[in-house]
Each structure stands twice: as C-alpha cells, then as structure tokens.
mmCIF file of C-alpha atoms and ligand atoms in Angstrom:
data_model
loop_
_atom_site.group_PDB
_atom_site.id
_atom_site.type_symbol
_atom_site.label_atom_id
_atom_site.label_comp_id
_atom_site.label_asym_id
_atom_site.label_seq_id
_atom_site.Cartn_x
_atom_site.Cartn_y
_atom_site.Cartn_z
ATOM 1 C CA UNK P 1 31.758 -7.175 -4.873
ATOM 2 C CA UNK P 2 28.779 -6.505 -2.972
ATOM 3 C CA UNK P 3 26.080 -8.991 -3.662
ATOM 4 C CA UNK P 4 22.956 -8.155 -5.817
ATOM 5 C CA UNK P 5 19.797 -7.905 -4.989
ATOM 6 C CA UNK P 6 16.648 -7.434 -7.680
ATOM 7 C CA UNK P 7 14.098 -5.674 -6.238
ATOM 8 C CA UNK P 8 10.460 -5.626 -8.097
ATOM 9 C CA UNK P 9 7.972 -3.212 -7.509
ATOM 10 C CA UNK P 10 4.544 -2.767 -9.742
ATOM 11 C CA UNK P 11 2.130 0.020 -7.008
ATOM 12 C CA UNK P 12 1.972 2.392 -5.386
ATOM 13 C CA UNK P 13 2.152 0.533 -2.155
ATOM 14 C CA UNK P 14 5.012 -0.723 -3.080
ATOM 15 C CA UNK P 15 6.760 2.557 -4.071
ATOM 16 C CA UNK P 16 6.489 3.613 -0.229
ATOM 17 C CA UNK P 17 7.413 0.435 1.394
ATOM 18 C CA UNK P 18 10.397 -0.473 -0.557
ATOM 19 C CA UNK P 19 11.240 3.459 0.566
ATOM 20 C CA UNK P 20 11.708 2.279 4.077
ATOM 21 C CA UNK P 21 14.125 -0.572 3.161
ATOM 22 C CA UNK P 22 16.312 1.463 0.262
ATOM 23 C CA UNK P 23 17.769 3.606 2.829
ATOM 24 C CA UNK P 24 19.737 1.134 4.173
ATOM 25 C CA UNK P 25 19.856 -1.779 1.924
ATOM 26 C CA UNK P 26 21.509 0.201 -0.926
ATOM 27 C CA UNK P 27 24.355 0.737 -0.023
ATOM 28 C CA UNK P 28 25.421 -3.054 1.367
ATOM 29 C CA UNK P 29 24.187 -4.966 -2.011
ATOM 30 C CA UNK P 30 24.327 -3.754 -5.614
ATOM 31 C CA UNK P 31 20.148 -3.328 -5.488
ATOM 32 C CA UNK P 32 18.649 -3.771 -9.140
ATOM 33 C CA UNK P 33 15.140 -1.644 -9.403
ATOM 34 C CA UNK P 34 13.070 -3.990 -11.639
ATOM 35 C CA UNK P 35 9.723 -1.598 -12.504
ATOM 36 C CA UNK P 36 7.220 -3.713 -13.402
ATOM 37 C CA UNK P 37 4.798 -0.699 -15.168
ATOM 38 C CA UNK P 38 1.670 -2.485 -12.834
ATOM 39 C CA UNK P 39 1.422 1.175 -11.993
ATOM 40 C CA UNK P 40 2.234 3.277 -14.780
ATOM 41 C CA UNK P 41 1.202 6.848 -15.191
ATOM 42 C CA UNK P 42 3.212 9.682 -13.828
ATOM 43 C CA UNK P 43 0.638 9.817 -10.379
ATOM 44 C CA UNK P 44 1.148 7.301 -9.602
ATOM 45 C CA UNK P 45 4.589 6.015 -10.031
ATOM 46 C CA UNK P 46 7.181 8.988 -11.328
ATOM 47 C CA UNK P 47 6.179 11.322 -8.356
ATOM 48 C CA UNK P 48 6.921 8.421 -5.347
ATOM 49 C CA UNK P 49 10.374 7.577 -7.142
ATOM 50 C CA UNK P 50 11.025 10.870 -7.508
ATOM 51 C CA UNK P 51 10.007 11.887 -4.152
ATOM 52 C CA UNK P 52 11.158 8.812 -2.017
ATOM 53 C CA UNK P 53 14.376 9.105 -3.566
ATOM 54 C CA UNK P 54 14.291 5.650 -4.964
ATOM 55 C CA UNK P 55 16.956 6.685 -7.406
ATOM 56 C CA UNK P 56 15.368 5.093 -11.760
ATOM 57 C CA UNK P 57 14.404 1.371 -12.340
ATOM 58 C CA UNK P 58 17.303 -0.387 -13.752
ATOM 59 C CA UNK P 59 14.844 -1.872 -16.435
ATOM 60 C CA UNK P 60 11.116 -1.357 -17.114
ATOM 61 C CA UNK P 61 8.944 -4.150 -17.534
ATOM 62 C CA UNK P 62 5.977 -1.207 -19.538
ATOM 63 C CA UNK P 63 3.573 -3.951 -18.542
ATOM 64 C CA UNK P 64 0.760 -2.338 -17.375
ATOM 65 C CA UNK P 65 -3.122 -2.850 -16.860
ATOM 66 C CA UNK P 66 -4.778 -6.310 -18.217
ATOM 67 C CA UNK P 67 -6.753 -9.068 -16.851
ATOM 68 C CA UNK P 68 -5.414 -10.987 -13.399
ATOM 69 C CA UNK P 69 -4.153 -13.836 -15.800
ATOM 70 C CA UNK P 70 -2.810 -11.709 -18.643
ATOM 71 C CA UNK P 71 -1.129 -9.393 -16.210
ATOM 72 C CA UNK P 72 0.731 -11.605 -14.116
ATOM 73 C CA UNK P 73 1.977 -13.738 -17.330
ATOM 74 C CA UNK P 74 4.001 -11.345 -18.862
ATOM 75 C CA UNK P 75 5.169 -10.060 -15.909
ATOM 76 C CA UNK P 76 6.783 -13.475 -14.713
ATOM 77 C CA UNK P 77 7.846 -14.141 -18.395
ATOM 78 C CA UNK P 78 9.495 -10.533 -18.020
ATOM 79 C CA UNK P 79 10.979 -10.656 -14.972
ATOM 80 C CA UNK P 80 12.687 -14.426 -15.800
ATOM 81 C CA UNK P 81 14.852 -12.552 -18.508
ATOM 82 C CA UNK P 82 15.487 -9.776 -16.204
ATOM 83 C CA UNK P 83 16.597 -12.791 -13.475
ATOM 84 C CA UNK P 84 18.596 -14.782 -16.534
ATOM 85 C CA UNK P 85 20.390 -11.730 -17.179
ATOM 86 C CA UNK P 86 21.516 -10.850 -13.824
ATOM 87 C CA UNK P 87 21.658 -13.379 -11.808
ATOM 88 C CA UNK P 88 21.190 -12.018 -8.419
ATOM 89 C CA UNK P 89 22.301 -13.294 -5.571
ATOM 90 C CA UNK P 90 18.284 -12.486 -3.850
ATOM 91 C CA UNK P 91 14.927 -10.937 -5.331
ATOM 92 C CA UNK P 92 12.968 -8.653 -2.485
ATOM 93 C CA UNK P 93 8.975 -8.007 -3.059
ATOM 94 C CA UNK P 94 6.632 -6.408 -1.569
ATOM 95 C CA UNK P 95 2.682 -7.008 -0.093
ATOM 96 C CA UNK P 96 0.596 -8.199 -2.515
ATOM 97 C CA UNK P 97 0.476 -7.688 -6.054
ATOM 98 C CA UNK P 98 0.465 -9.567 -9.286
ATOM 99 C CA UNK P 99 4.126 -8.012 -9.559
ATOM 100 C CA UNK P 100 4.429 -9.544 -5.818
ATOM 101 C CA UNK P 101 3.272 -13.118 -7.180
ATOM 102 C CA UNK P 102 4.953 -13.019 -10.142
ATOM 103 C CA UNK P 103 8.380 -12.008 -9.906
ATOM 104 C CA UNK P 104 7.884 -14.611 -6.827
ATOM 105 C CA UNK P 105 7.928 -17.702 -9.555
ATOM 106 C CA UNK P 106 10.096 -16.787 -11.855
ATOM 107 C CA UNK P 107 12.768 -16.484 -8.845
ATOM 108 C CA UNK P 108 12.143 -19.415 -7.160
ATOM 109 C CA UNK P 109 12.234 -20.949 -10.458
ATOM 110 C CA UNK P 110 15.123 -20.852 -10.842
ATOM 111 C CA UNK P 111 16.528 -20.947 -7.400
ATOM 112 C CA UNK P 112 16.740 -17.874 -6.614
ATOM 113 C CA UNK P 113 16.051 -17.182 -2.572
ATOM 114 C CA UNK P 114 12.915 -14.947 -2.398
ATOM 115 C CA UNK P 115 12.508 -12.359 0.442
ATOM 116 C CA UNK P 116 9.317 -11.313 1.481
ATOM 117 C CA UNK P 117 8.250 -8.416 2.920
ATOM 118 C CA UNK P 118 4.944 -7.645 4.757
ATOM 119 C CA UNK P 119 4.360 -11.838 5.052
ATOM 120 C CA UNK P 120 1.543 -13.568 6.729
ATOM 121 C CA UNK P 121 -1.195 -10.951 6.047
ATOM 122 C CA UNK P 122 -4.487 -12.221 5.731
ATOM 123 C CA UNK P 123 -7.979 -11.183 5.580
ATOM 124 C CA UNK P 124 -9.003 -15.435 5.560
ATOM 125 C CA UNK P 125 -10.605 -14.809 2.519
ATOM 126 C CA UNK P 126 -9.438 -15.684 -0.894
ATOM 127 C CA UNK P 127 -11.804 -14.443 -3.422
ATOM 128 C CA UNK P 128 -9.749 -11.319 -2.584
ATOM 129 C CA UNK P 129 -6.825 -11.560 -5.448
ATOM 130 C CA UNK P 130 -4.204 -10.169 -3.295
ATOM 131 C CA UNK P 131 -5.251 -13.316 -0.844
ATOM 132 C CA UNK P 132 -3.839 -15.222 -3.136
ATOM 133 C CA UNK P 133 -1.036 -13.145 -4.203
ATOM 134 C CA UNK P 134 0.198 -13.585 -0.552
ATOM 135 C CA UNK P 135 -0.610 -17.245 0.618
ATOM 136 C CA UNK P 136 1.433 -18.260 -2.653
ATOM 137 C CA UNK P 137 4.471 -16.018 -2.139
ATOM 138 C CA UNK P 138 4.292 -16.459 1.570
ATOM 139 C CA UNK P 139 4.828 -20.652 0.671
ATOM 140 C CA UNK P 140 8.046 -20.132 -1.150
ATOM 141 C CA UNK P 141 9.317 -17.116 -0.002
ATOM 142 C CA UNK P 142 12.740 -18.519 2.080
ATOM 143 C CA UNK P 143 12.422 -15.123 4.921
ATOM 144 C CA UNK P 144 9.019 -13.768 5.467
ATOM 145 C CA UNK P 145 9.199 -10.822 7.238
ATOM 146 C CA UNK P 146 6.083 -9.688 9.463
ATOM 147 C CA UNK P 147 5.200 -6.201 10.159
ATOM 148 C CA UNK P 148 2.825 -7.719 13.138
ATOM 149 C CA UNK P 149 2.253 -10.676 15.704
ATOM 150 C CA UNK P 150 -0.652 -11.595 13.835
ATOM 151 C CA UNK P 151 0.943 -11.837 10.674
ATOM 152 C CA UNK P 152 3.504 -14.284 12.048
ATOM 153 C CA UNK P 153 0.433 -16.001 13.845
ATOM 154 C CA UNK P 154 -0.848 -16.733 10.413
ATOM 155 C CA UNK P 155 2.485 -17.978 9.225
ATOM 156 C CA UNK P 156 2.844 -20.794 12.163
ATOM 157 C CA UNK P 157 -0.682 -22.087 11.843
ATOM 158 C CA UNK P 158 0.465 -22.125 7.885
ATOM 159 C CA UNK P 159 3.868 -24.211 9.289
ATOM 160 C CA UNK P 160 6.047 -21.479 7.774
ATOM 161 C CA UNK P 161 7.232 -19.657 11.357
ATOM 162 C CA UNK P 162 11.022 -20.440 10.738
ATOM 163 C CA UNK P 163 11.273 -18.661 7.984
ATOM 164 C CA UNK P 164 9.130 -15.675 9.916
ATOM 165 C CA UNK P 165 10.603 -12.748 11.513
ATOM 166 C CA UNK P 166 8.855 -9.927 12.956
ATOM 167 C CA UNK P 167 10.239 -7.124 11.935
ATOM 168 C CA UNK P 168 7.396 -4.202 11.779
ATOM 169 C CA UNK P 169 5.621 -2.334 9.747
ATOM 170 C CA UNK P 170 8.392 -0.576 6.563
ATOM 171 C CA UNK P 171 5.016 1.643 6.140
ATOM 172 C CA UNK P 172 5.616 3.281 10.284
ATOM 173 C CA UNK P 173 9.004 3.672 8.609
ATOM 174 C CA UNK P 174 8.774 6.082 6.203
ATOM 175 C CA UNK P 175 5.676 7.357 7.624
ATOM 176 C CA UNK P 176 7.879 8.603 11.329
ATOM 177 C CA UNK P 177 10.451 9.679 9.057
ATOM 178 C CA UNK P 178 8.642 12.301 6.609
ATOM 179 C CA UNK P 179 6.399 13.723 9.207
ATOM 180 C CA UNK P 180 7.684 17.015 9.146
ATOM 181 C CA UNK P 181 8.232 17.945 5.088
ATOM 182 C CA UNK P 182 4.479 15.838 5.034
ATOM 183 C CA UNK P 183 2.947 18.421 8.049
ATOM 184 C CA UNK P 184 4.433 21.202 5.450
ATOM 185 C CA UNK P 185 2.769 19.503 1.939
ATOM 186 C CA UNK P 186 0.067 19.525 3.549
ATOM 187 C CA UNK P 187 -0.439 23.187 4.960
ATOM 188 C CA UNK P 188 0.092 24.201 1.321
ATOM 189 C CA UNK P 189 -2.599 22.138 0.092
ATOM 190 C CA UNK P 190 -5.065 22.801 2.721
ATOM 191 C CA UNK P 191 -4.386 26.150 1.878
ATOM 192 C CA UNK P 192 -4.783 25.858 -1.878
ATOM 193 C CA UNK P 193 -7.552 23.862 -1.885
ATOM 194 C CA UNK P 194 -9.521 26.491 0.866
ATOM 195 C CA UNK P 195 -9.522 24.159 3.578
ATOM 196 C CA UNK P 196 -10.098 23.870 7.316
ATOM 197 C CA UNK P 197 -7.904 22.222 10.323
ATOM 198 C CA UNK P 198 -10.179 19.368 10.386
ATOM 199 C CA UNK P 199 -12.943 20.872 8.645
ATOM 200 C CA UNK P 200 -12.837 18.080 5.876
ATOM 201 C CA UNK P 201 -12.451 14.081 5.399
ATOM 202 C CA UNK P 202 -10.054 12.682 3.170
ATOM 203 C CA UNK P 203 -11.194 10.224 0.901
ATOM 204 C CA UNK P 204 -9.940 7.680 -1.307
ATOM 205 C CA UNK P 205 -11.514 4.084 -2.789
ATOM 206 C CA UNK P 206 -9.833 2.061 -4.950
ATOM 207 C CA UNK P 207 -10.939 -1.372 -4.618
ATOM 208 C CA UNK P 208 -12.904 -3.019 -7.131
ATOM 209 C CA UNK P 209 -15.585 -4.370 -5.316
ATOM 210 C CA UNK P 210 -16.199 -0.577 -4.359
ATOM 211 C CA UNK P 211 -15.180 0.989 -7.389
ATOM 212 C CA UNK P 212 -16.272 -1.367 -10.685
ATOM 213 C CA UNK P 213 -19.929 -1.341 -10.599
ATOM 214 C CA UNK P 214 -20.357 2.216 -10.798
ATOM 215 C CA UNK P 215 -24.021 2.053 -8.849
ATOM 216 C CA UNK P 216 -22.255 0.907 -6.217
ATOM 217 C CA UNK P 217 -19.972 3.733 -6.678
ATOM 218 C CA UNK P 218 -22.710 6.236 -6.482
ATOM 219 C CA UNK P 219 -24.222 5.589 -3.452
ATOM 220 C CA UNK P 220 -20.670 5.483 -1.311
ATOM 221 C CA UNK P 221 -20.237 8.651 -3.274
ATOM 222 C CA UNK P 222 -23.650 10.481 -2.402
ATOM 223 C CA UNK P 223 -23.336 8.802 1.153
ATOM 224 C CA UNK P 224 -20.173 10.511 1.743
ATOM 225 C CA UNK P 225 -21.922 14.348 0.391
ATOM 226 C CA UNK P 226 -24.860 13.168 2.784
ATOM 227 C CA UNK P 227 -22.465 13.869 5.561
ATOM 228 C CA UNK P 228 -22.269 17.484 5.872
ATOM 229 C CA UNK P 229 -18.356 17.219 5.888
ATOM 230 C CA UNK P 230 -16.354 18.617 2.953
ATOM 231 C CA UNK P 231 -14.953 15.754 0.884
ATOM 232 C CA UNK P 232 -11.482 15.290 -0.752
ATOM 233 C CA UNK P 233 -11.083 12.633 -3.062
ATOM 234 C CA UNK P 234 -8.014 12.340 -4.716
ATOM 235 C CA UNK P 235 -9.660 9.520 -7.132
ATOM 236 C CA UNK P 236 -7.403 6.659 -8.245
ATOM 237 C CA UNK P 237 -7.325 6.406 -11.635
ATOM 238 C CA UNK P 238 -9.500 3.319 -11.691
ATOM 239 C CA UNK P 239 -12.190 5.256 -10.241
ATOM 240 C CA UNK P 240 -12.107 8.451 -11.992
ATOM 241 C CA UNK P 241 -11.753 5.601 -15.343
ATOM 242 C CA UNK P 242 -15.309 4.020 -14.216
ATOM 243 C CA UNK P 243 -16.359 7.460 -13.363
ATOM 244 C CA UNK P 244 -15.604 9.532 -16.721
ATOM 245 C CA UNK P 245 -17.198 5.937 -18.555
ATOM 246 C CA UNK P 246 -20.578 6.077 -16.536
ATOM 247 C CA UNK P 247 -21.231 9.404 -16.258
ATOM 248 C CA UNK P 248 -20.402 9.686 -12.749
ATOM 249 C CA UNK P 249 -17.495 11.991 -12.940
ATOM 250 C CA UNK P 250 -19.887 14.758 -14.723
ATOM 251 C CA UNK P 251 -22.681 13.697 -11.581
ATOM 252 C CA UNK P 252 -20.423 14.959 -8.692
ATOM 253 C CA UNK P 253 -18.676 17.859 -10.154
ATOM 254 C CA UNK P 254 -20.622 20.160 -9.285
ATOM 255 C CA UNK P 255 -21.444 18.478 -5.493
ATOM 256 C CA UNK P 256 -20.556 21.135 -3.380
ATOM 257 C CA UNK P 257 -19.302 18.979 -0.590
ATOM 258 C CA UNK P 258 -16.724 17.093 -2.873
ATOM 259 C CA UNK P 259 -13.429 18.121 -4.157
ATOM 260 C CA UNK P 260 -12.670 15.671 -6.666
ATOM 261 C CA UNK P 261 -8.690 15.700 -7.072
ATOM 262 C CA UNK P 262 -6.063 13.913 -8.721
ATOM 263 C CA UNK P 263 -4.324 11.157 -6.783
ATOM 264 C CA UNK P 264 -1.870 13.391 -4.484
ATOM 265 C CA UNK P 265 1.974 12.597 -4.094
ATOM 266 C CA UNK P 266 2.953 10.124 -0.586
ATOM 267 C CA UNK P 267 3.673 13.636 1.329
ATOM 268 C CA UNK P 268 0.955 15.736 0.325
ATOM 269 C CA UNK P 269 -2.180 13.111 1.082
ATOM 270 C CA UNK P 270 0.476 11.871 4.071
ATOM 271 C CA UNK P 271 0.119 16.005 5.227
ATOM 272 C CA UNK P 272 -3.998 16.202 3.997
ATOM 273 C CA UNK P 273 -4.412 13.178 5.832
ATOM 274 C CA UNK P 274 -2.691 14.777 9.351
ATOM 275 C CA UNK P 275 -5.141 17.529 8.879
ATOM 276 C CA UNK P 276 -8.322 15.779 7.964
ATOM 277 C CA UNK P 277 -11.760 15.218 10.761
ATOM 278 C CA UNK P 278 -11.572 12.331 9.295
ATOM 279 C CA UNK P 279 -9.970 9.440 6.638
ATOM 280 C CA UNK P 280 -12.744 7.072 4.572
ATOM 281 C CA UNK P 281 -11.060 4.713 2.463
ATOM 282 C CA UNK P 282 -10.870 0.855 1.394
ATOM 283 C CA UNK P 283 -6.953 1.014 0.904
ATOM 284 C CA UNK P 284 -5.114 -0.904 2.595
ATOM 285 C CA UNK P 285 -2.215 0.939 3.624
ATOM 286 C CA UNK P 286 -4.178 4.202 4.224
ATOM 287 C CA UNK P 287 -5.682 1.994 7.374
ATOM 288 C CA UNK P 288 -2.700 2.483 8.964
ATOM 289 C CA UNK P 289 -1.172 5.308 7.956
ATOM 290 C CA UNK P 290 -4.812 6.915 9.633
ATOM 291 C CA UNK P 291 -3.928 4.184 13.264
ATOM 292 C CA UNK P 292 -0.048 6.179 13.132
ATOM 293 C CA UNK P 293 -1.101 9.277 12.973
ATOM 294 C CA UNK P 294 -4.233 8.863 14.913
ATOM 295 C CA UNK P 295 -6.888 10.321 12.979
ATOM 296 C CA UNK P 296 -10.058 8.275 12.931
ATOM 297 C CA UNK P 297 -10.327 5.753 10.333
ATOM 298 C CA UNK P 298 -13.700 4.562 8.178
ATOM 299 C CA UNK P 299 -12.809 1.333 6.112
ATOM 300 C CA UNK P 300 -15.498 1.088 3.152
ATOM 301 C CA UNK P 301 -14.991 -2.566 3.861
ATOM 302 C CA UNK P 302 -16.545 -5.376 5.038
ATOM 303 C CA UNK P 303 -13.182 -6.580 6.885
ATOM 304 C CA UNK P 304 -9.575 -5.437 7.841
ATOM 305 C CA UNK P 305 -6.257 -7.096 6.971
ATOM 306 C CA UNK P 306 -5.343 -4.941 9.832
ATOM 307 C CA UNK P 307 -7.304 -6.262 12.514
ATOM 308 C CA UNK P 308 -5.264 -4.056 15.048
ATOM 309 C CA UNK P 309 -6.752 -0.889 13.835
ATOM 310 C CA UNK P 310 -10.031 -1.740 15.422
ATOM 311 C CA UNK P 311 -8.605 -1.604 18.671
ATOM 312 C CA UNK P 312 -9.842 1.395 20.783
ATOM 313 C CA UNK P 313 -12.364 2.275 17.900
ATOM 314 C CA UNK P 314 -9.526 4.511 15.248
ATOM 315 C CA UNK P 315 -10.899 2.311 13.059
ATOM 316 C CA UNK P 316 -14.036 0.668 11.749
ATOM 317 C CA UNK P 317 -15.677 -1.496 9.074
ATOM 318 C CA UNK P 318 -18.463 -0.357 7.428
ATOM 319 C CA UNK P 319 -19.028 -2.398 3.693
ATOM 320 C CA UNK P 320 -21.243 0.403 1.528
ATOM 321 C CA UNK P 321 -24.486 0.013 3.902
ATOM 322 C CA UNK P 322 -25.180 4.129 3.549
ATOM 323 C CA UNK P 323 -26.259 4.227 7.617
ATOM 324 C CA UNK P 324 -22.841 2.336 8.882
ATOM 325 C CA UNK P 325 -20.521 4.153 6.751
ATOM 326 C CA UNK P 326 -22.424 7.359 8.475
ATOM 327 C CA UNK P 327 -22.665 6.810 11.938
ATOM 328 C CA UNK P 328 -18.453 5.765 11.550
ATOM 329 C CA UNK P 329 -17.735 9.051 10.336
ATOM 330 C CA UNK P 330 -19.706 10.940 12.495
ATOM 331 C CA UNK P 331 -18.523 8.977 15.658
ATOM 332 C CA UNK P 332 -16.398 11.046 18.069
ATOM 333 C CA UNK P 333 -13.168 10.787 18.245
ATOM 334 C CA UNK P 334 -11.139 8.328 20.119
ATOM 335 C CA UNK P 335 -9.653 8.614 22.970
ATOM 336 C CA UNK P 336 -7.534 5.550 23.741
ATOM 337 C CA UNK P 337 -4.098 4.833 23.218
ATOM 338 C CA UNK P 338 -2.690 2.833 19.858
ATOM 339 C CA UNK P 339 -0.249 0.507 21.124
ATOM 340 C CA UNK P 340 2.890 -0.664 19.402
ATOM 341 C CA UNK P 341 1.407 -3.531 17.085
ATOM 342 C CA UNK P 342 2.836 -2.199 14.246
ATOM 343 C CA UNK P 343 6.679 -2.184 15.561
ATOM 344 C CA UNK P 344 9.101 0.501 16.386
ATOM 345 C CA UNK P 345 9.643 2.763 13.183
ATOM 346 C CA UNK P 346 13.115 0.184 12.747
ATOM 347 C CA UNK P 347 11.694 -2.372 10.643
ATOM 348 C CA UNK P 348 13.752 -1.082 6.971
ATOM 349 C CA UNK P 349 17.142 -1.644 9.259
ATOM 350 C CA UNK P 350 15.888 -5.216 10.609
ATOM 351 C CA UNK P 351 15.256 -6.440 7.142
ATOM 352 C CA UNK P 352 17.964 -5.354 6.220
ATOM 353 C CA UNK P 353 20.038 -6.748 8.894
ATOM 354 C CA UNK P 354 19.139 -10.262 7.869
ATOM 355 C CA UNK P 355 19.326 -9.871 4.630
ATOM 356 C CA UNK P 356 22.771 -8.622 4.996
ATOM 357 C CA UNK P 357 23.662 -10.970 6.850
ATOM 358 C CA UNK P 358 22.248 -14.217 4.741
ATOM 359 C CA UNK P 359 24.302 -12.511 2.040
ATOM 360 C CA UNK P 360 27.355 -12.677 4.192
ATOM 361 C CA UNK P 361 27.255 -9.152 4.551
ATOM 362 C CA UNK P 362 27.264 -8.803 8.868
ATOM 363 C CA UNK P 363 25.942 -5.602 9.478
HETATM 364 C C1 UD1 C 1 -3.895 -2.175 -2.495
HETATM 365 C C2 UD1 C 1 -3.285 -3.668 -2.566
HETATM 366 C C3 UD1 C 1 -2.648 -4.036 -3.811
HETATM 367 C C4 UD1 C 1 -3.263 -3.267 -4.825
HETATM 368 C C5 UD1 C 1 -3.459 -1.574 -4.091
HETATM 369 C C6 UD1 C 1 -3.304 -0.542 -5.735
HETATM 370 C C7 UD1 C 1 -4.734 -4.529 -0.253
HETATM 371 C C8 UD1 C 1 -4.428 -5.228 0.934
HETATM 372 N N1 UD1 C 1 -3.167 -4.042 -1.272
HETATM 373 O O1 UD1 C 1 -2.737 -1.280 -1.740
HETATM 374 O O2 UD1 C 1 -2.756 -5.470 -3.970
HETATM 375 O O3 UD1 C 1 -2.168 -3.220 -5.819
HETATM 376 O O4 UD1 C 1 -4.005 -1.650 -3.566
HETATM 377 O O5 UD1 C 1 -3.701 0.958 -6.121
HETATM 378 O O6 UD1 C 1 -5.654 -4.256 -0.655
HETATM 379 N N2 UD1 C 1 -1.075 7.633 -1.410
HETATM 380 C C9 UD1 C 1 -0.458 8.475 -1.612
HETATM 381 N N3 UD1 C 1 -1.718 9.688 -2.529
HETATM 382 C C10 UD1 C 1 -2.894 9.266 -2.734
HETATM 383 C C11 UD1 C 1 -3.479 8.258 -2.034
HETATM 384 C C12 UD1 C 1 -2.620 7.034 -1.496
HETATM 385 O O7 UD1 C 1 0.550 9.316 -2.466
HETATM 386 O O8 UD1 C 1 -3.436 10.214 -3.174
HETATM 387 C C13 UD1 C 1 -0.475 6.696 -0.567
HETATM 388 C C14 UD1 C 1 -0.352 6.197 0.921
HETATM 389 O O9 UD1 C 1 -0.789 7.457 1.506
HETATM 390 C C15 UD1 C 1 -0.391 5.118 1.432
HETATM 391 C C16 UD1 C 1 -0.030 4.317 -0.442
HETATM 392 O O10 UD1 C 1 -0.626 5.860 -1.205
HETATM 393 O O11 UD1 C 1 1.013 4.972 1.362
HETATM 394 C C17 UD1 C 1 -1.260 3.715 -0.701
HETATM 395 O O12 UD1 C 1 -1.532 2.947 -2.025
HETATM 396 P P1 UD1 C 1 -2.725 2.358 -2.403
HETATM 397 O O13 UD1 C 1 -2.892 2.634 -3.938
HETATM 398 O O14 UD1 C 1 -4.386 2.767 -1.243
HETATM 399 O O15 UD1 C 1 -2.814 0.924 -1.888
HETATM 400 P P2 UD1 C 1 -3.182 -0.460 -1.166
HETATM 401 O O16 UD1 C 1 -4.646 -0.322 -1.059
HETATM 402 O O17 UD1 C 1 -2.509 -0.517 0.218
#
C-alpha cells in the first residue's frame, strides 16, 4: 500500500505551488487533496485545478471568508475530522495562509508529521497576518522546505536548521514548465484586449493595507492612471468588492488608460506578464514571477519577503507614495543578470524525494 499524504490547499497561490510537487508526488503516494474553500470562486479556484492538472479535491471544506479567527478555527475543526478519518502518514502544507496554519495545528496535535513548503520566509513584521502563520507553522513542522538560502538562514537563527532543506522555489518549476503554453495564452489575450508588446503595465492588488481603505486604493489607481501607460488590472475579488461597494468601480470604469478585467487563469496571467512593459503588484508570488521572467516589478508595499528580487533593480518597493510609484514605473529597464537564488526549477522533485525517503519509498 502506498503511504498516504493529505495535502491541504486553500488559496490561489497554493494551487500554483502544489502543481510543482503534485506531478512527482502523486505517483508515489496516495495523495488526498483537501480544499479548505478559503478561495472559492471559479476564477480563483476551479480554473487552477483544471489548468494545472491537480485533479479533484477529495474534500471541499467550504469554509469561505470570515475574520482570521473564524476562518482559522473553522479550517482547524474541519481538517481535524478529515485527518481523523484518513489517518495519513503526513500532512503537506504551503505558504502562509490561514489554511496553512490551521491544517498544521490540526495535524501536529494528532501527532501527524507536517511538511511545510515555502518555509523560512520572513518579513520580520508580526503585524502582517501571514508572518504569524509562517512563524508558527515552521515552529511545529517536521520538514521545512526552503525556497532560498535567505529562508534557510532565518530558520538557522530561529534554531530550526536541523529540519530545514533548501530545495529552491516550487513556483519556478511550474513557471518554467508552463512557459510555452503561457506565451501562447498571453498572445491570444493581448490581441483580444488590443494590447501591444511592452505597451502596457500589468497590475495586481489585493493586500488589505492597499485595498481595504477605499481612499488608499483610489490614490494608488489614480497614480497608475497618471503613468501615461495602459494599465491592465485583473482585480482580485477582495479588491473588486471594495470597488463595487464604494463607487470606485464606476469612477474607474470609464478611465481610458485602465482596463479592468476579471482575475486571469494562470497561463493567461503569466503570458500577459511576459509581454508587459512592467508589473505593478503587492502579491508575494507575482514579485518572484516577474523576477523569473526578467520583467521590471514595482511593489506597492514597504518591504518584500523576497529581498533577492531587489538586486539589480529588478524589483523596487514603493509603499503608496505617488512620487515613488511613478518614479519606479518610469525607471529604465534593468539590464543586470538575475541570480539563481530561487534554485534550478527542480524544487518539486527535491521535496518529493525527501518526503518519499521519510515515508519509506526511496526514489
Ligand atoms: C498572498 C498571501 C497569501 C494570501 C494570498 C491571497 C503573502 C506573502 N501571501 O499570496 O497568504 O492567501 O495573497 O490571494 O502575502 N495569478 C493568476 N491570475 C491573476 C493574478 C495572479 O493566475 O489574475 C497567479 C500568479 O501568477 C501567481 C499567483 O496567482 O502564481 C499569486 O497569487 P496571489 O493571489 O497574488 O497570492 P500571493 O500574494 O502570492
């Protein structure tokens, strides 16, 4: 009988990350997918399961939105009953969401070992909810898979070096493997939206500190519209809700430079990003993807959990100050080399090998 691994996923970036491990792990183990329902609409969830060949989740916990406490508690309770039912040999979690922390707590209290992919990432700021999730998850997980040396160094300082493995970043694997299909999807979408090669900025915004206060969001969007570029903005559901509820949607709908679109599927997003003049984002994952593809990135946040991307000017953090944002967008294209900080695109294999060895399935 194959060893059983329960994989708990809840949000868009986790679907992308698991795709890199799933392609290796699923043949060696009995892989049981649990979808917590943190991201539930078709564009943020179903599209990713289909496009990334993740199969169907066996369990859909349907937890949905809620305050941090309500959401984390609901996922903890529901995951515990799944784990009681399945009795897996291991639980696998990704990143830093409430699903990550809740599933980890459920597992460790049942004495089931947890493997955490994207371990050791730090902002050094516990006021960021994701930072709390990362620190606590790392503290009690048995396998800590680090995307970079920087992450491994944080774990060493925290006394967790004996559980840490530098595997590289799983997002790089899936990015490299999807390049051809993404470029095709991007070209198709460009023609549909009437966009020219490097003639537009691609923007994503969803962090509470940028979008929950409509005044902040309005200022950022007004600043982007002043850039003189066409701005393509696939709005995250959190962001479009704020825009609809506060009249910002009506205000920006007729803005000639701004193309507001629904959240994109993975291949279309990566393809459109490739062909853009620059990316403006507050997403953790998108900053890395910009770096992988060599497109200049402007990050609307005061700091980044990915300091490697700042080297050579590929990424610049601006906060919300309009002059800083415009200056960063207008900077000339960096021409320095990008390093190998995120590994060699084989992180998924490395994670799988370590898990398989532990579970007695030597690869
Ligand atoms: C962040 C949080 C995470 C939270 C999530 C909510 C950090 C470090 N992490 O992750 O805890 O759960 O936001 O969304 O703050 N993409 C598309 N289509 C789009 C836009 C993006 O496919 O229209 C893809 C990108 O290519 C990338 C992934 O989605 O692979 C990034 O997801 P994103 O929602 O931006 O999450 P993060 O900021 O990485």
